[in-house]
mmCIF file of C-alpha atoms in Angstrom:
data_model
loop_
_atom_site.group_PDB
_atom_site.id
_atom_site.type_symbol
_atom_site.label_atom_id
_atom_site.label_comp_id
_atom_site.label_asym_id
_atom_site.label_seq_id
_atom_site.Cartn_x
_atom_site.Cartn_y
_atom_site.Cartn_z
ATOM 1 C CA UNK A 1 18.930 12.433 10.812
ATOM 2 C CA UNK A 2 19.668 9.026 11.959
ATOM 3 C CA UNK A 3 19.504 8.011 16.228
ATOM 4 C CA UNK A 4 21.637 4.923 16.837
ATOM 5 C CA UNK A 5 21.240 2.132 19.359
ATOM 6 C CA UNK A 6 23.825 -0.744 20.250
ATOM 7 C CA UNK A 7 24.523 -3.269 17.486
ATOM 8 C CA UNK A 8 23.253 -2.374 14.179
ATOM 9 C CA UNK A 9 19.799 -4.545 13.241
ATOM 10 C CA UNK A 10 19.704 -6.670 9.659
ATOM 11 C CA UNK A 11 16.904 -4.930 7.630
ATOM 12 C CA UNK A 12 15.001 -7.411 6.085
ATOM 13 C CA UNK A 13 15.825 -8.105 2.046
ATOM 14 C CA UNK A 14 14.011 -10.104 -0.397
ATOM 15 C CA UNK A 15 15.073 -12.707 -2.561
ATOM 16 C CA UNK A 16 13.946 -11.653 -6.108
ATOM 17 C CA UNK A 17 12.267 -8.664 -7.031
ATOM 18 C CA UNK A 18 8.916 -10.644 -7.645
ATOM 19 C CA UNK A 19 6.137 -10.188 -4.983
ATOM 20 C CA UNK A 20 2.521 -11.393 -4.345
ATOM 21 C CA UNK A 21 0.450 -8.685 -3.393
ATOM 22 C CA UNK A 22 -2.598 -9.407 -1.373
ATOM 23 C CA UNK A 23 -5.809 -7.446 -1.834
ATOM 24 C CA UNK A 24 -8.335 -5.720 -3.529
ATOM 25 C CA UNK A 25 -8.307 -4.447 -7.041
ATOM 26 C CA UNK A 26 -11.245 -1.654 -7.934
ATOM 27 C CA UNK A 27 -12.238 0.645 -10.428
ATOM 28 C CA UNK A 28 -12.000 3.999 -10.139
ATOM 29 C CA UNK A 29 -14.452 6.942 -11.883
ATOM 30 C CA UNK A 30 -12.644 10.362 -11.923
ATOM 31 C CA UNK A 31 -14.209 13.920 -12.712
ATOM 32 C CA UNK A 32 -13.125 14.764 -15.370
ATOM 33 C CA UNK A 33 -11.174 17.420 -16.776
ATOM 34 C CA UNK A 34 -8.884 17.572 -13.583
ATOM 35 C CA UNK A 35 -10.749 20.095 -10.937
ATOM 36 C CA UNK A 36 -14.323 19.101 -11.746
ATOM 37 C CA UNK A 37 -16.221 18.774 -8.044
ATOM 38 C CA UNK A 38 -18.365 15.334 -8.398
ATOM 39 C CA UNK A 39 -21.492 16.738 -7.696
ATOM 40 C CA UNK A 40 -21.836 18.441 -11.185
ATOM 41 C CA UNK A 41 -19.518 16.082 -13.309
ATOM 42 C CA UNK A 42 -21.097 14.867 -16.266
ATOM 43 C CA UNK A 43 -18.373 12.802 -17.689
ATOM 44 C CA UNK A 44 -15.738 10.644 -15.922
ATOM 45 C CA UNK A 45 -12.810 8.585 -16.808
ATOM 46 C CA UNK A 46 -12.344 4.580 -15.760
ATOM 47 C CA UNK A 47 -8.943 3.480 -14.258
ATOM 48 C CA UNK A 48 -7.602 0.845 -12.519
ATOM 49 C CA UNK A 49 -8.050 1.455 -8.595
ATOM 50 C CA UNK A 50 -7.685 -0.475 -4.930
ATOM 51 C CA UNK A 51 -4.652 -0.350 -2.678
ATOM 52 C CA UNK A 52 -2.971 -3.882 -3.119
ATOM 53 C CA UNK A 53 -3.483 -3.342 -7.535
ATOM 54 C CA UNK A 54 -2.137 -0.164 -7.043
ATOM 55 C CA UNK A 55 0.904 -1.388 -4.829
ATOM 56 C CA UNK A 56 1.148 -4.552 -8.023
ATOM 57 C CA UNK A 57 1.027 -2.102 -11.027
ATOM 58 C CA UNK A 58 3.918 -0.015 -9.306
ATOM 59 C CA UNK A 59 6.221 -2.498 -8.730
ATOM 60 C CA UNK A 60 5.643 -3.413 -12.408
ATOM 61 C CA UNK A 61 5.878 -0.025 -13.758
ATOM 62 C CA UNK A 62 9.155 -0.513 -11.941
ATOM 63 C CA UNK A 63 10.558 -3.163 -13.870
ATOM 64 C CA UNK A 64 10.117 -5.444 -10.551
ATOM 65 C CA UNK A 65 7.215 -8.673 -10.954
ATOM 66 C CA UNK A 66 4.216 -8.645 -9.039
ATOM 67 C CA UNK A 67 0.984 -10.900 -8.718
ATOM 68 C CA UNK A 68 -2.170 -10.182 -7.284
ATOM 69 C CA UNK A 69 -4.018 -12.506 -4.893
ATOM 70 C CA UNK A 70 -7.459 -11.735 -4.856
ATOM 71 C CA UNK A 71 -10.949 -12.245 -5.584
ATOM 72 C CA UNK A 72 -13.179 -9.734 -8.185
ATOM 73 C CA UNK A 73 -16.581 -10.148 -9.222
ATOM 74 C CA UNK A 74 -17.768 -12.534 -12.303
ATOM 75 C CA UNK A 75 -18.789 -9.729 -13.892
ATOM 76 C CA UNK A 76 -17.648 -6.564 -16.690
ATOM 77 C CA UNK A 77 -16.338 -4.519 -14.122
ATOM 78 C CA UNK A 78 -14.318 -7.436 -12.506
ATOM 79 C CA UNK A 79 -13.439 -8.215 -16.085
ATOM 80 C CA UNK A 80 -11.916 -4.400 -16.570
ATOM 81 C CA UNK A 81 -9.777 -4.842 -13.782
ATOM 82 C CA UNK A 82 -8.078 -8.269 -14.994
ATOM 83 C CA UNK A 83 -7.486 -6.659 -18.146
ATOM 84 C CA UNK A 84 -5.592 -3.717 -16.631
ATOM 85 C CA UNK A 85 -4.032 -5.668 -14.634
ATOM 86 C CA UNK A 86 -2.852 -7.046 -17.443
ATOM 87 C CA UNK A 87 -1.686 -4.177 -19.205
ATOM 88 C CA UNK A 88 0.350 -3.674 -16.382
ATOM 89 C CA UNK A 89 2.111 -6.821 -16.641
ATOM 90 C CA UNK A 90 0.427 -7.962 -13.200
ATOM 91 C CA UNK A 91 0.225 -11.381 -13.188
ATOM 92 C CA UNK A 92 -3.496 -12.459 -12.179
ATOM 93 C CA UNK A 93 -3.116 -16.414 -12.362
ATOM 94 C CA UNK A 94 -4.385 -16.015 -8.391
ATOM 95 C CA UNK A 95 -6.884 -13.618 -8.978
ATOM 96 C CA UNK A 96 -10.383 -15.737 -9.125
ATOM 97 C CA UNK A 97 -13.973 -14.737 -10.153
ATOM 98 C CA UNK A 98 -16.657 -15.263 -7.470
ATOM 99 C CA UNK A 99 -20.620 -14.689 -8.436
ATOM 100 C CA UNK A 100 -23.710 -14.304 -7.172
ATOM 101 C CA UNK A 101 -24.399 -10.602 -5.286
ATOM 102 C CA UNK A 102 -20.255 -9.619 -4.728
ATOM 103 C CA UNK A 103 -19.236 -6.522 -6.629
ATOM 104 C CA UNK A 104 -15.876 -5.367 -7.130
ATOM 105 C CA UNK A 105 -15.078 -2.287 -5.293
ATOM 106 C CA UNK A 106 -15.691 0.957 -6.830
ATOM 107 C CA UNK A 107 -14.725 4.288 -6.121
ATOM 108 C CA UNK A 108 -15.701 7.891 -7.534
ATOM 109 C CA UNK A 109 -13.295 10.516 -7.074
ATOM 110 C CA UNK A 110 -12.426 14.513 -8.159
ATOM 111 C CA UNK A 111 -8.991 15.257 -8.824
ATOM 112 C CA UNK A 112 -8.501 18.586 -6.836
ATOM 113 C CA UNK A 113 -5.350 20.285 -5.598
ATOM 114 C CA UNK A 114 -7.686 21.071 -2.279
ATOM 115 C CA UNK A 115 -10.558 19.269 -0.758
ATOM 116 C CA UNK A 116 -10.316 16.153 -3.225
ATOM 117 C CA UNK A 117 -13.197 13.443 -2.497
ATOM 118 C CA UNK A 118 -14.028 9.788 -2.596
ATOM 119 C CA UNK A 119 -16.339 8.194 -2.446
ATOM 120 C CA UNK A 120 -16.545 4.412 -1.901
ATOM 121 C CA UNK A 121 -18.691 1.587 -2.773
ATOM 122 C CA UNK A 122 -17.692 -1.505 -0.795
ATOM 123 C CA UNK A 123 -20.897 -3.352 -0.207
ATOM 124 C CA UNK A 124 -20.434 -6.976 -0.482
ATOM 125 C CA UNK A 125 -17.114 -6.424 -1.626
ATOM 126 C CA UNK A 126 -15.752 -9.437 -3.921
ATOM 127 C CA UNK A 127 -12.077 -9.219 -2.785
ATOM 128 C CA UNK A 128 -13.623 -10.046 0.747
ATOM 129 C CA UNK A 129 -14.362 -13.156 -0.396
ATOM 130 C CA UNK A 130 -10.856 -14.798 -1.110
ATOM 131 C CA UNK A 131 -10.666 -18.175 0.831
ATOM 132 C CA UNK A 132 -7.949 -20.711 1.870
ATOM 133 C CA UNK A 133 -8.685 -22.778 -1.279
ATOM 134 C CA UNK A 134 -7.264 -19.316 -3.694
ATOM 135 C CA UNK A 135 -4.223 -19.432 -1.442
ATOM 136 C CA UNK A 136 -3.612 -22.861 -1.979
ATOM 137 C CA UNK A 137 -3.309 -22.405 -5.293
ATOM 138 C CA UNK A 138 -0.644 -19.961 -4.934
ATOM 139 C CA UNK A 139 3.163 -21.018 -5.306
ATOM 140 C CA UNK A 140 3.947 -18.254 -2.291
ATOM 141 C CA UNK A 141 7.619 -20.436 -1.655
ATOM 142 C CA UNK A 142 8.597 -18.930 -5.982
ATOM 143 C CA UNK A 143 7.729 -15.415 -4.983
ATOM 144 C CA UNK A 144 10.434 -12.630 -3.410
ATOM 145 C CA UNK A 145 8.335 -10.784 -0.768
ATOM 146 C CA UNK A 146 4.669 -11.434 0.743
ATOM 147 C CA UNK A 147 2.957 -7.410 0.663
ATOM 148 C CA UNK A 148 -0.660 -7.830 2.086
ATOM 149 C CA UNK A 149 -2.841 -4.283 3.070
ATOM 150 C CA UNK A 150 -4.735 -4.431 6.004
ATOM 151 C CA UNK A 151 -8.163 -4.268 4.134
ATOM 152 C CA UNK A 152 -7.658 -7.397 3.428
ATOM 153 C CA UNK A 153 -8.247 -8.790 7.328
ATOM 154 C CA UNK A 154 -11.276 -6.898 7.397
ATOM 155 C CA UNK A 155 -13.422 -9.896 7.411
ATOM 156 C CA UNK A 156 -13.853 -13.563 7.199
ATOM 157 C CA UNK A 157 -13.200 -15.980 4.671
ATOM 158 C CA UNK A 158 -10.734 -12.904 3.273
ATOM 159 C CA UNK A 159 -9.093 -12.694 7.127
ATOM 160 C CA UNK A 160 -8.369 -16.249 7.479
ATOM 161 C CA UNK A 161 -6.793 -16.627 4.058
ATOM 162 C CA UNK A 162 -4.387 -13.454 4.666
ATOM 163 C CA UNK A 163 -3.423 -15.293 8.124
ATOM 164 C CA UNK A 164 -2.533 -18.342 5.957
ATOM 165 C CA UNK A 165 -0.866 -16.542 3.134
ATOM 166 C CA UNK A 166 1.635 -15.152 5.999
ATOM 167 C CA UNK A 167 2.161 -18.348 8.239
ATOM 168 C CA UNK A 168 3.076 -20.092 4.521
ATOM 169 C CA UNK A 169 5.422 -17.129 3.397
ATOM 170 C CA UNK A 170 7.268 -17.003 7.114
ATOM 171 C CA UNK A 171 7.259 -20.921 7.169
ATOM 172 C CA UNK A 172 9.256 -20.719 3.686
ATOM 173 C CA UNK A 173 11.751 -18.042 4.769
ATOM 174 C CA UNK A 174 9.957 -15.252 2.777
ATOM 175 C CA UNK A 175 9.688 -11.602 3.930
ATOM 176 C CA UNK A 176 6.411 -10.301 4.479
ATOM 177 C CA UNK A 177 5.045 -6.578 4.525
ATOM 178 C CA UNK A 178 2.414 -5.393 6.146
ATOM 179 C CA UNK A 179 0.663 -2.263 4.363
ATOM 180 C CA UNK A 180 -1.716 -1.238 7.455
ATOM 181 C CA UNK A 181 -4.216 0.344 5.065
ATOM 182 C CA UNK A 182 -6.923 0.828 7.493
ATOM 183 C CA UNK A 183 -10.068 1.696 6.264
ATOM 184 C CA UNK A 184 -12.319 1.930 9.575
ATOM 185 C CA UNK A 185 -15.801 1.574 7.674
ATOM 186 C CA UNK A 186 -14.580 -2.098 6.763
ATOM 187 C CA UNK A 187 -14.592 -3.229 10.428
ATOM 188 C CA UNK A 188 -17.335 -4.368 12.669
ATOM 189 C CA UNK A 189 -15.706 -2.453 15.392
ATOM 190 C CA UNK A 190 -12.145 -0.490 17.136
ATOM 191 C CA UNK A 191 -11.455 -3.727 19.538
ATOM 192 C CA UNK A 192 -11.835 -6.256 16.452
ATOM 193 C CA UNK A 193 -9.676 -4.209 14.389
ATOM 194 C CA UNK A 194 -7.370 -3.080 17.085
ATOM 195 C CA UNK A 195 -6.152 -6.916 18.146
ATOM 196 C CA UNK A 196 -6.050 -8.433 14.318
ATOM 197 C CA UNK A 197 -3.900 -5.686 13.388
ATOM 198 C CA UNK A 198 -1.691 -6.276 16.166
ATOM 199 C CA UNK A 199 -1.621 -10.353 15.786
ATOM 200 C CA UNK A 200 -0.509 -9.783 12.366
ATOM 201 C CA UNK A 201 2.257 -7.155 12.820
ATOM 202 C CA UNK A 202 3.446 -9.337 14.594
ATOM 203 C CA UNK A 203 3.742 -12.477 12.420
ATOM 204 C CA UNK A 204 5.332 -9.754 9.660
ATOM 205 C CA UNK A 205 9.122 -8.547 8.862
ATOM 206 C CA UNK A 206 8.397 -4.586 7.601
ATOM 207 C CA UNK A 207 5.068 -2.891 8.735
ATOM 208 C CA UNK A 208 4.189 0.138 6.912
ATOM 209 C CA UNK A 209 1.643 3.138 7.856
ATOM 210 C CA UNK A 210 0.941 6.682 8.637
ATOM 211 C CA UNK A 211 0.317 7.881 12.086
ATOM 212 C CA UNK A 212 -3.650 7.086 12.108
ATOM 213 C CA UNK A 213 -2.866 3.556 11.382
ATOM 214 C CA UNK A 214 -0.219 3.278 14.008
ATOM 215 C CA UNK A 215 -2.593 4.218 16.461
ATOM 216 C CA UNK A 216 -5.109 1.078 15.540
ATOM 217 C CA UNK A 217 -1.924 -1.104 17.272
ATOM 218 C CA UNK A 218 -1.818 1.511 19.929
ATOM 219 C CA UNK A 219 -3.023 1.162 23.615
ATOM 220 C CA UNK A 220 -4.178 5.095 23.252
ATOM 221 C CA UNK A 221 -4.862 5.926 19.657
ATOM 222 C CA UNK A 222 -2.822 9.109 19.522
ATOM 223 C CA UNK A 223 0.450 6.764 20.733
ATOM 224 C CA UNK A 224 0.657 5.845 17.160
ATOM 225 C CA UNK A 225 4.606 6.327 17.207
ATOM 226 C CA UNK A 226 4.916 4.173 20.537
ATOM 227 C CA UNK A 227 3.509 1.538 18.746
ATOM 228 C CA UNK A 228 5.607 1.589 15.912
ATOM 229 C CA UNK A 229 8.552 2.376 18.270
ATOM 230 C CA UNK A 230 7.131 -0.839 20.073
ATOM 231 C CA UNK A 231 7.369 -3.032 17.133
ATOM 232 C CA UNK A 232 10.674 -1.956 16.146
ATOM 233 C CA UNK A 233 12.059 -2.810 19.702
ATOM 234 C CA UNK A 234 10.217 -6.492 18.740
ATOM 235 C CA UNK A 235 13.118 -6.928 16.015
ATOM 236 C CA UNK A 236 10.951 -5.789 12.758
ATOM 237 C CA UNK A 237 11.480 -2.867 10.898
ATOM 238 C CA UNK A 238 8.731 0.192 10.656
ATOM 239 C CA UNK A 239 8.143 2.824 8.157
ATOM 240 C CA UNK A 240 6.056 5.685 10.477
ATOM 241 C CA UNK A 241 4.481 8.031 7.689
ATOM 242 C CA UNK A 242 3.590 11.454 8.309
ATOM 243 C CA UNK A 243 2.407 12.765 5.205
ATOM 244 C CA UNK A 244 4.426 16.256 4.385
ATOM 245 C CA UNK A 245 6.112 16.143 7.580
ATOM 246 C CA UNK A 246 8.348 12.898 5.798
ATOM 247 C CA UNK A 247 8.889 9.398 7.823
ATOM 248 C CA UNK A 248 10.822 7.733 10.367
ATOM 249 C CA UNK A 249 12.254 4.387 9.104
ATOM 250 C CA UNK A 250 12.288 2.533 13.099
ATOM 251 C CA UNK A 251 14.532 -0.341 13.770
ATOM 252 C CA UNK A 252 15.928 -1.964 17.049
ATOM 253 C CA UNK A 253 18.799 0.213 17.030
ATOM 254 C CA UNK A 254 18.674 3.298 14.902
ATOM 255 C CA UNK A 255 15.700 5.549 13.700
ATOM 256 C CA UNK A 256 16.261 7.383 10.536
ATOM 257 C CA UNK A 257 14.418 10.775 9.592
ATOM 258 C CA UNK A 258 13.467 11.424 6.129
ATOM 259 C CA UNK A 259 11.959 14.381 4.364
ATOM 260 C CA UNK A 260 9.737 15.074 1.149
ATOM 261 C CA UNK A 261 9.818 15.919 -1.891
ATOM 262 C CA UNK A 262 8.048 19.210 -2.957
ATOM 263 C CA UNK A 263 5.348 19.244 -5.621
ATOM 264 C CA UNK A 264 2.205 21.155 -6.995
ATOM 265 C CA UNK A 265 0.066 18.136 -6.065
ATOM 266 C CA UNK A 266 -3.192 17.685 -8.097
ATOM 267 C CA UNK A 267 -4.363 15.023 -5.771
ATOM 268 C CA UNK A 268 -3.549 13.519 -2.425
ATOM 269 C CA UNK A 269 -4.564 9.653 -3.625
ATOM 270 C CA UNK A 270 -2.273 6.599 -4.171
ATOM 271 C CA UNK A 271 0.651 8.511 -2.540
ATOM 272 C CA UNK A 272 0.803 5.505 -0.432
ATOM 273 C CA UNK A 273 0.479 3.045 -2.838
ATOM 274 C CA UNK A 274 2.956 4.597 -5.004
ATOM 275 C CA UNK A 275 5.032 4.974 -1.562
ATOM 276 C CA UNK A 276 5.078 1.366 -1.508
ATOM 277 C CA UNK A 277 5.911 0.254 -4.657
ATOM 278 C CA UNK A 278 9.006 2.365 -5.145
ATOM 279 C CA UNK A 279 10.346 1.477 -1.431
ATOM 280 C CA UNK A 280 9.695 -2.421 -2.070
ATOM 281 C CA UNK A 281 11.733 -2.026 -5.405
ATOM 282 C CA UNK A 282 14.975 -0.505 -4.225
ATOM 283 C CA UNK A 283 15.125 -2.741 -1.255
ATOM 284 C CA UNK A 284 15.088 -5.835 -3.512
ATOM 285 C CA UNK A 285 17.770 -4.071 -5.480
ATOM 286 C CA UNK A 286 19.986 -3.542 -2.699
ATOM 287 C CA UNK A 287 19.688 -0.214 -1.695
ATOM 288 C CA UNK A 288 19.948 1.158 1.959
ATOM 289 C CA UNK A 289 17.243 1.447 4.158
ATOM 290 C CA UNK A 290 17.333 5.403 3.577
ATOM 291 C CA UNK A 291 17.678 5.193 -0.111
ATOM 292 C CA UNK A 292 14.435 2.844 -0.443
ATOM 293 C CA UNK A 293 12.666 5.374 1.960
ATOM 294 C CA UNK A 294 13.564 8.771 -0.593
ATOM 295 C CA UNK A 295 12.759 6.094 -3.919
ATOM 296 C CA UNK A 296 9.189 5.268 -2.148
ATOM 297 C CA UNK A 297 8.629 9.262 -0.997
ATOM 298 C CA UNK A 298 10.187 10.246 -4.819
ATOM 299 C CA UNK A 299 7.357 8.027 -6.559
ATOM 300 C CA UNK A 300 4.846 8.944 -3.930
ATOM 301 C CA UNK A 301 5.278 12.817 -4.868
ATOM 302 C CA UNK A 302 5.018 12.084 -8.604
ATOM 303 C CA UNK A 303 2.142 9.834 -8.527
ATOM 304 C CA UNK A 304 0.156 13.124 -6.808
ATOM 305 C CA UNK A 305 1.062 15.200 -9.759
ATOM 306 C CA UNK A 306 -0.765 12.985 -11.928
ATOM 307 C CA UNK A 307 -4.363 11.897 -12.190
ATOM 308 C CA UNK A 308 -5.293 8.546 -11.451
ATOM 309 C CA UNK A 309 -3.324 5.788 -9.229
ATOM 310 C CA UNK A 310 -2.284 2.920 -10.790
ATOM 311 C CA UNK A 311 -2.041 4.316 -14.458
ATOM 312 C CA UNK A 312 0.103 7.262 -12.122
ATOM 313 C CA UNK A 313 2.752 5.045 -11.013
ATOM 314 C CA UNK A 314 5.936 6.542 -12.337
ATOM 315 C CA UNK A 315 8.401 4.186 -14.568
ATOM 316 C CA UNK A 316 11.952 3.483 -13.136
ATOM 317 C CA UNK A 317 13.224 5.933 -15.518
ATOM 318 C CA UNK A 318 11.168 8.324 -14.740
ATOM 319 C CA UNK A 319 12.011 7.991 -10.674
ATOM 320 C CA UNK A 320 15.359 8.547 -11.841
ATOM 321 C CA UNK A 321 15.131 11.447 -13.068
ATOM 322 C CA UNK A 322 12.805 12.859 -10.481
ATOM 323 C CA UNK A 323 15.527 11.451 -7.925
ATOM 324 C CA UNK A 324 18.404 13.544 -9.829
ATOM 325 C CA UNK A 325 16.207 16.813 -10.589
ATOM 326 C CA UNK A 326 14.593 17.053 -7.319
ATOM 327 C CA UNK A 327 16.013 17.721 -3.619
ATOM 328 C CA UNK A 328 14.419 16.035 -0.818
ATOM 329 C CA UNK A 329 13.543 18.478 2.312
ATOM 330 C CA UNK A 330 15.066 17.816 5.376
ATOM 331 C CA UNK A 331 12.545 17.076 8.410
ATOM 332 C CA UNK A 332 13.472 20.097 10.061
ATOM 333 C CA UNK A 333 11.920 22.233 6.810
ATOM 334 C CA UNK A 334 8.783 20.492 6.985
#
């Protein structure tokens, strides 16, 4: 269902399929066989983990180009994720090692259908700790799109560098994403998060987020939608997520309703990231603004089905055929 307004607004488009992705990377322990409650797992399976390496192994999967921008600990586990990364195809020429007491981020998870559980270990997180100098390094003016989550704002040197990273992609023409990603236990408090958030939707072309996020940017927290309607009005374009109720794609003249697809999810995790990855692609391969939205929701459903996140992000071949076999459900079903 699409609601039209005057003159019909440009969506944003990116020059080449190849983005830099700013963020953390993680590992992730999962319960394992599938259904196994953490409290009484005795044997777990490593994987590649963290929003932004998540969002960077998708588009990869993809066929697109990605590169992380990050920090990870000098360390084995930092170690594991480069190599991943790797075998991803993620290119990690901006991801540096940093010593002393910073850890990569870890997470332990179950993979349930119901009640599925994380726990997260963020305590002087290494990806925290990416400075101006790592950005400097980066050629951001060769790159197709600018993605950054909003983890990474979380905290100083990480927020100034992010702030950068923007200002140099906007100064060279390139469109930037904003994944809101908010993580509340990574922020000294509402008010601190509440006005970065909203200096740096506004410095970005596509803001992305579900309805919890929205409300960080909102002047009452439940106004989520008024916010993103707000920034939409502003001349960018908004992705409002609302889990298995679908998404409204919001621009200054038209708002477009999209459903979901239906699955026999094992897990609720790295529907987002996977969300991401397959809207980013099909917008830098020319497809509508409601085609990108069903390609994102299509890899979003199929990376629930599977266990893991980043090893979970679906192929382009295999969004194909999900896209051909499956019908999306109107709003209205939801």
């Amino acid at each position: 269902m699409d609601s039209k307004v005057g003159a019909v607004h440009r969506v944003p488009g990116f020059a080449s399929d190849r983005f830099l992705v700013i963020g953390r990377a993680g590992m992730d322990f999962y319960a394992d066989p599938p259904g196994t409650r953490l409290e009484i797992g005795d044997r777990f399976v490593a994987a590649l983990g963290g929003s932004s390496a998540n969002i960077a192994a998708g588009l990869c999967r993809q066929g697109g180009r990605a590169a992380l921008l990050t920090c990870v600990s000098d360390d084995p586990v930092g170690g594991f994720c480069l190599g991943k990364l790797a075998e991803f195809g993620v290119e990690t020429q901006y991801v540096s090692r940093t010593g002393g007491e910073a850890r990569t981020s870890l997470a332990v998870c179950d993979t349930r259908g119901d009640g599925t559980r994380v726990v997260i270990y963020r305590n002087g997180a290494a990806d925290l700790l990416m400075a101006v100098e790592d950005v400097r390094r980066a050629d951001i003016a060769g790159f197709g799109g600018l993605v950054t989550t909003g983890t990474a704002l979380a905290s100083e040197p990480s927020r100034s560098a992010t702030l950068m990273a923007i200002e140099a992609a906007r100064a060279a023409g390139i469109t930037t994403v904003f994944d809101l990603d908010y993580r509340p236990y990574s922020w000294p408090d509402a008010d601190t998060s509440s006005r970065i958030y909203t200096k740096v939707a506004e410095k970005c072309d596509i803001i992305v987020g579900n309805d919890d996020e929205f409300g960080v940017l909102a002047t009452n927290f439940r106004d989520g939608l008024g916010a993103a309607r707000g920034l939409a009005r502003g001349g960018r374009t908004v992705i409002y997520k609302m889990g298995h109720r679908g998404s409204i794609a919001l621009t200054p003249d038209r708002e477009i309703h999209t459903g979901t697809f239906k699955v026999d999810a094992l897990k609720p995790t790295g529907a987002g990231d996977a969300f991401m990855a397959g809207f980013l692609i099909a917008m830098a391969r020319g497809r509508s603004l409601r085609s990108s939205i069903v390609r994102g929701s299509a890899a979003a459903a199929i990376v629930v089905t599977r266990v893991g996140c980043a090893q979970a992000q679906p192929t382009a071949e295999e969004l194909d055929r999900f896209v051909s076999t499956h019908q999306i459900r109107n709003p209205s079903e939801e």
